[in-house]
Short mmCIF file of C-alpha atoms in Angstrom, two decimals:
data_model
loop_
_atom_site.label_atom_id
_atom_site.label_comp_id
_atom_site.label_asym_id
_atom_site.label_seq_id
_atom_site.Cartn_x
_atom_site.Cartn_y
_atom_site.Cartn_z
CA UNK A 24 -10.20 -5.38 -17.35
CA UNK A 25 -6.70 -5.08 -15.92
CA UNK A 26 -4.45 -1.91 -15.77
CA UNK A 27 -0.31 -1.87 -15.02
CA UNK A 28 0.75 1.11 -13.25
CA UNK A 29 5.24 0.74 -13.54
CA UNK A 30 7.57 2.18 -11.17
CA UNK A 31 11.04 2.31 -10.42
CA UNK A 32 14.01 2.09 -7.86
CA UNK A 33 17.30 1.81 -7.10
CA UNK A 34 17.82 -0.53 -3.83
CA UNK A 35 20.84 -2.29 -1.62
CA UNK A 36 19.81 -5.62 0.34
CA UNK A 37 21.47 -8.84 1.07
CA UNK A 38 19.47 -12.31 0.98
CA UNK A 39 20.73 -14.34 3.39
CA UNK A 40 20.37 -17.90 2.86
CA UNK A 41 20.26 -17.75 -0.71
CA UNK A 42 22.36 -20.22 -2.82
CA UNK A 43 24.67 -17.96 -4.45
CA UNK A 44 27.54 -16.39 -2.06
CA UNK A 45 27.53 -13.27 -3.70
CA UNK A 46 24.10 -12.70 -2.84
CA UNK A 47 24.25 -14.12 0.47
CA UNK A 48 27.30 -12.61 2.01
CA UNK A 49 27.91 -9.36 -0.22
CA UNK A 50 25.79 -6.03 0.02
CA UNK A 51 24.49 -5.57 -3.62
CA UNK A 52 21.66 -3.56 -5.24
CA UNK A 53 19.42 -3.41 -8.33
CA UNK A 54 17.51 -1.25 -10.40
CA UNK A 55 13.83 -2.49 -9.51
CA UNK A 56 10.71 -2.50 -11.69
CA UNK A 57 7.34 -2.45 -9.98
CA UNK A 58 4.25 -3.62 -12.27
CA UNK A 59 1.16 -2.80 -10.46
CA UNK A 60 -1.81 -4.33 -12.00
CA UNK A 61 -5.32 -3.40 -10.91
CA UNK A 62 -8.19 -4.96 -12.01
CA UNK A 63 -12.10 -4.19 -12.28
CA UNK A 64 -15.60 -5.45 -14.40
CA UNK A 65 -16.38 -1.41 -14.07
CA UNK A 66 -15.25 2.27 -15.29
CA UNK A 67 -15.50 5.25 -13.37
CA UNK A 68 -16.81 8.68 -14.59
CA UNK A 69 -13.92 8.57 -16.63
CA UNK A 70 -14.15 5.51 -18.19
CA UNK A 71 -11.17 4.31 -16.69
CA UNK A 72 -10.82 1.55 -14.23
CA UNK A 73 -8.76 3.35 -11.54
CA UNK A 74 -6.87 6.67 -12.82
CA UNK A 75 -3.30 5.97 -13.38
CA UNK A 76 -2.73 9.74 -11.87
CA UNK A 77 -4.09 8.71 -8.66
CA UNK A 78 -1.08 6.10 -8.22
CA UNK A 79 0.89 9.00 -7.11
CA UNK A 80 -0.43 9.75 -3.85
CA UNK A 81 0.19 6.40 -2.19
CA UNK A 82 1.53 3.58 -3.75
CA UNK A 83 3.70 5.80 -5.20
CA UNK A 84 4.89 6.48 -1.76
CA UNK A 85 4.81 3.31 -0.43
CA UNK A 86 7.27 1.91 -3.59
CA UNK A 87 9.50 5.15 -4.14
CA UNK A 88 10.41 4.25 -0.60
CA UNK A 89 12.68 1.87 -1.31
CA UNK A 90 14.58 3.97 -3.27
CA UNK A 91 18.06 4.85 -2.52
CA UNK A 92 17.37 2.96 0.20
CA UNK A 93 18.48 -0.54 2.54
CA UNK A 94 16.24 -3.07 3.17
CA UNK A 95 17.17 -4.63 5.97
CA UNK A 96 15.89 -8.19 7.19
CA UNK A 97 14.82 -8.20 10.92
CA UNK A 98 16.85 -11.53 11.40
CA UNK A 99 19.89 -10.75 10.07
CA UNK A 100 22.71 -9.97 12.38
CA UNK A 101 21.87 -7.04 14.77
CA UNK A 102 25.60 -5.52 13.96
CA UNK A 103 25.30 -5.33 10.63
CA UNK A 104 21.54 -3.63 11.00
CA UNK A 105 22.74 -1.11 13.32
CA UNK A 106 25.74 -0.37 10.77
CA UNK A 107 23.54 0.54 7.80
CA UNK A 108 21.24 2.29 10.00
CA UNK A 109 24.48 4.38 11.12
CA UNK A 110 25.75 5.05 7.88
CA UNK A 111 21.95 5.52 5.78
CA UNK A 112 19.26 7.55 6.35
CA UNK A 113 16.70 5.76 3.94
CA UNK A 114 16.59 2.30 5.55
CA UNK A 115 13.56 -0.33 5.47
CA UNK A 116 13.46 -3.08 8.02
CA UNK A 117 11.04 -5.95 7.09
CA UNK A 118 10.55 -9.29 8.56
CA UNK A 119 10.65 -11.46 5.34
CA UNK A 120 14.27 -11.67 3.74
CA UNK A 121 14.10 -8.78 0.94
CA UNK A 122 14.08 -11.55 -2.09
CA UNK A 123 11.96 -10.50 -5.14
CA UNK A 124 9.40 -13.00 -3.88
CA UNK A 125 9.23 -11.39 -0.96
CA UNK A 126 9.13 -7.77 -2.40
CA UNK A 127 6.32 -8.83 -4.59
CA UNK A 128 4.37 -10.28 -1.42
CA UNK A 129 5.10 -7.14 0.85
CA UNK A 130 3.78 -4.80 -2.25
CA UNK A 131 1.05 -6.62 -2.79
CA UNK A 132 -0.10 -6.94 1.08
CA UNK A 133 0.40 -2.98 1.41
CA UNK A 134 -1.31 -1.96 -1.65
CA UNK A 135 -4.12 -4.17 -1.26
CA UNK A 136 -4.38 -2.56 1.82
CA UNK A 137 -4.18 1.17 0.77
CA UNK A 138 -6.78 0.34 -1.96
CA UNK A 139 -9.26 -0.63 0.79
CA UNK A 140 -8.66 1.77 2.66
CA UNK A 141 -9.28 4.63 0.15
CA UNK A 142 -12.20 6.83 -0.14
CA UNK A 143 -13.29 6.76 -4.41
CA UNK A 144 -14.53 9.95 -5.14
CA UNK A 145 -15.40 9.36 -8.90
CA UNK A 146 -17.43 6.02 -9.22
CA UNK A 147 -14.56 3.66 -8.75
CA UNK A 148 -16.10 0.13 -7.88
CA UNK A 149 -14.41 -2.90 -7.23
CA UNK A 150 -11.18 -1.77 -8.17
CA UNK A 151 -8.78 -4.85 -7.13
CA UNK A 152 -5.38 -5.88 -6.79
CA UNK A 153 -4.60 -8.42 -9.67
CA UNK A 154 -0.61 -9.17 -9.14
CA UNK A 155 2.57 -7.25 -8.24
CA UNK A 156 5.53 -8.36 -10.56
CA UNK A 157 8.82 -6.97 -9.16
CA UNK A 158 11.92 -7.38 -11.47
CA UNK A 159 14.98 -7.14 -9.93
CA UNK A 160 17.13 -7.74 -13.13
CA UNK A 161 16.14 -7.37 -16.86
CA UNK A 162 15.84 -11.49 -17.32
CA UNK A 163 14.11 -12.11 -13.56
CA UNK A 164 11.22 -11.17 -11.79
CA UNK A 165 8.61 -12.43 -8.95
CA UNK A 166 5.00 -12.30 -9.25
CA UNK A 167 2.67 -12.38 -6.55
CA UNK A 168 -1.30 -13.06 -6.66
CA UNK A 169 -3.38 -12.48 -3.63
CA UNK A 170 -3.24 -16.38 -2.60
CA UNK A 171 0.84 -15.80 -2.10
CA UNK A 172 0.50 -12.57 -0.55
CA UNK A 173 -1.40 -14.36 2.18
CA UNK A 174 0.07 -17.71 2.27
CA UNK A 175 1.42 -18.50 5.43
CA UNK A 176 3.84 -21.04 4.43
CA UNK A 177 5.64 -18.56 2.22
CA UNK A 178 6.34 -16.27 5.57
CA UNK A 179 3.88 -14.33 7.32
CA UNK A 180 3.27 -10.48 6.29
CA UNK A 181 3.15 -8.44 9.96
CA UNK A 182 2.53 -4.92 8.45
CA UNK A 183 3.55 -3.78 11.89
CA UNK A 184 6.90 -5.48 11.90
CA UNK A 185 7.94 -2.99 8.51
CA UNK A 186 10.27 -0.32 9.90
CA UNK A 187 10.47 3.11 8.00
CA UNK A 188 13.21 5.33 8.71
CA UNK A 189 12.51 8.86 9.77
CA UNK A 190 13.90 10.34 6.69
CA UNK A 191 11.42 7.93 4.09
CA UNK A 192 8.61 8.76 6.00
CA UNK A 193 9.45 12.74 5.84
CA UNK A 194 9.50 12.29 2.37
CA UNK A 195 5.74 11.04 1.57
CA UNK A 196 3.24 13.00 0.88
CA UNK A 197 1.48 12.37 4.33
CA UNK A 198 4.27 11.28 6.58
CA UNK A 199 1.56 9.79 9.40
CA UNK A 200 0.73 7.66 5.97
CA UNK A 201 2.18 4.06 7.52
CA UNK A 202 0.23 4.93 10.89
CA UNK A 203 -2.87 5.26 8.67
CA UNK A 204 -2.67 2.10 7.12
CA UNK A 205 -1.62 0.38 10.19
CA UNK A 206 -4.76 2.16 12.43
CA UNK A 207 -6.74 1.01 9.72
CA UNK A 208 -7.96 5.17 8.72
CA UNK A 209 -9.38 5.94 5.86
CA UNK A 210 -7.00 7.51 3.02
CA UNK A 211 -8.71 10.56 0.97
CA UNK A 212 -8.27 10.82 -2.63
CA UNK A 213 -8.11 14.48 -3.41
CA UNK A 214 -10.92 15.65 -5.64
CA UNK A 215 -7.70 16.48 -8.47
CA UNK A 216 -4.09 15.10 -8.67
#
């Protein structure tokens, strides 16, 4: 059975490289959609496959980070990055150009990785990531499965190479949450949400 969890955000970014100018050369932003799908063959004690209130602690996070915020890419031109640092204090640095594809793929990578790292408390089992779908506008999106969120050739996913700022990490409700994930420490699921 699969379950879609949706979220929201408002985000500025420029994709370098892309074919259109005013994508390329202009800082621009969109109101995101995040579909989270989940997937399992079991139900917990709820008869529910992963409880939809227990998106809110962290993925929630992890998305809602993005909003009102600039992704930056770590290769564009240091200038520019140190500008909208300056000037914002809810920036994202990641190492992949922030395209939809890429969004999809970072989302996926982190949120498979939250999942395993969570402690189930109610008889979840095999709860698994089946895509992310990010829509950027109402007629586009980007939809990544687990073989593009690891696939090489598409751009590697460092975990450690995404940058929070100070101020999106004060915001979360564990602010050591991105040293968790990156030490690899278990994430508790409170007993209610």
């Amino acid at each position: 059975m699969i379950i879609r969890k949706l979220f929201k955000f408002e985000n500025a970014h420029i994709v370098r490289k892309c074919t259109s100018r005013r994508c390329s050369r202009s800082i621009h932003g969109h109101s995101y959609k995040v579909e989270v799908k989940l997937s399992s063959n079991f139900l917990d004690n709820g008869q529910m496959v992963y409880d939809f209130g227990l998106t809110k602690i962290y993925i929630k996070d992890i998305i809602d980070s993005f909003d009102h915020a600039i992704t930056l890419w770590a290769e564009d031109d240091k200038e520019y990055i140190e500008f909208a640092k300056k000037f914002s204090e809810r920036w994202i640095i990641l190492p992949l150009n922030p395209s939809a594809e890429q969004f999809s793929r970072i989302f996926f990578v982190i949120i498979d990785k939250i999942l395993n790292l969570l402690e189930f408390k109610n008889s979840e089992k095999n709860v698994t990531l089946h895509s992310v779908i990010v829509h950027e506008t109402d007629t586009g999106y980007a939809e990544c499965f687990r073989e593009d969120a690891f696939n090489k050739n598409m751009g590697e996913i460092r975990l450690e190479e995404i940058i929070f700022s100070d101020r999106i990490k004060k915001e979360w409700s564990d602010n050591t949450l991105w040293d968790k994930i990156l030490n690899n420490q278990k994430l508790n699921v409170p007993n209610e949400c």
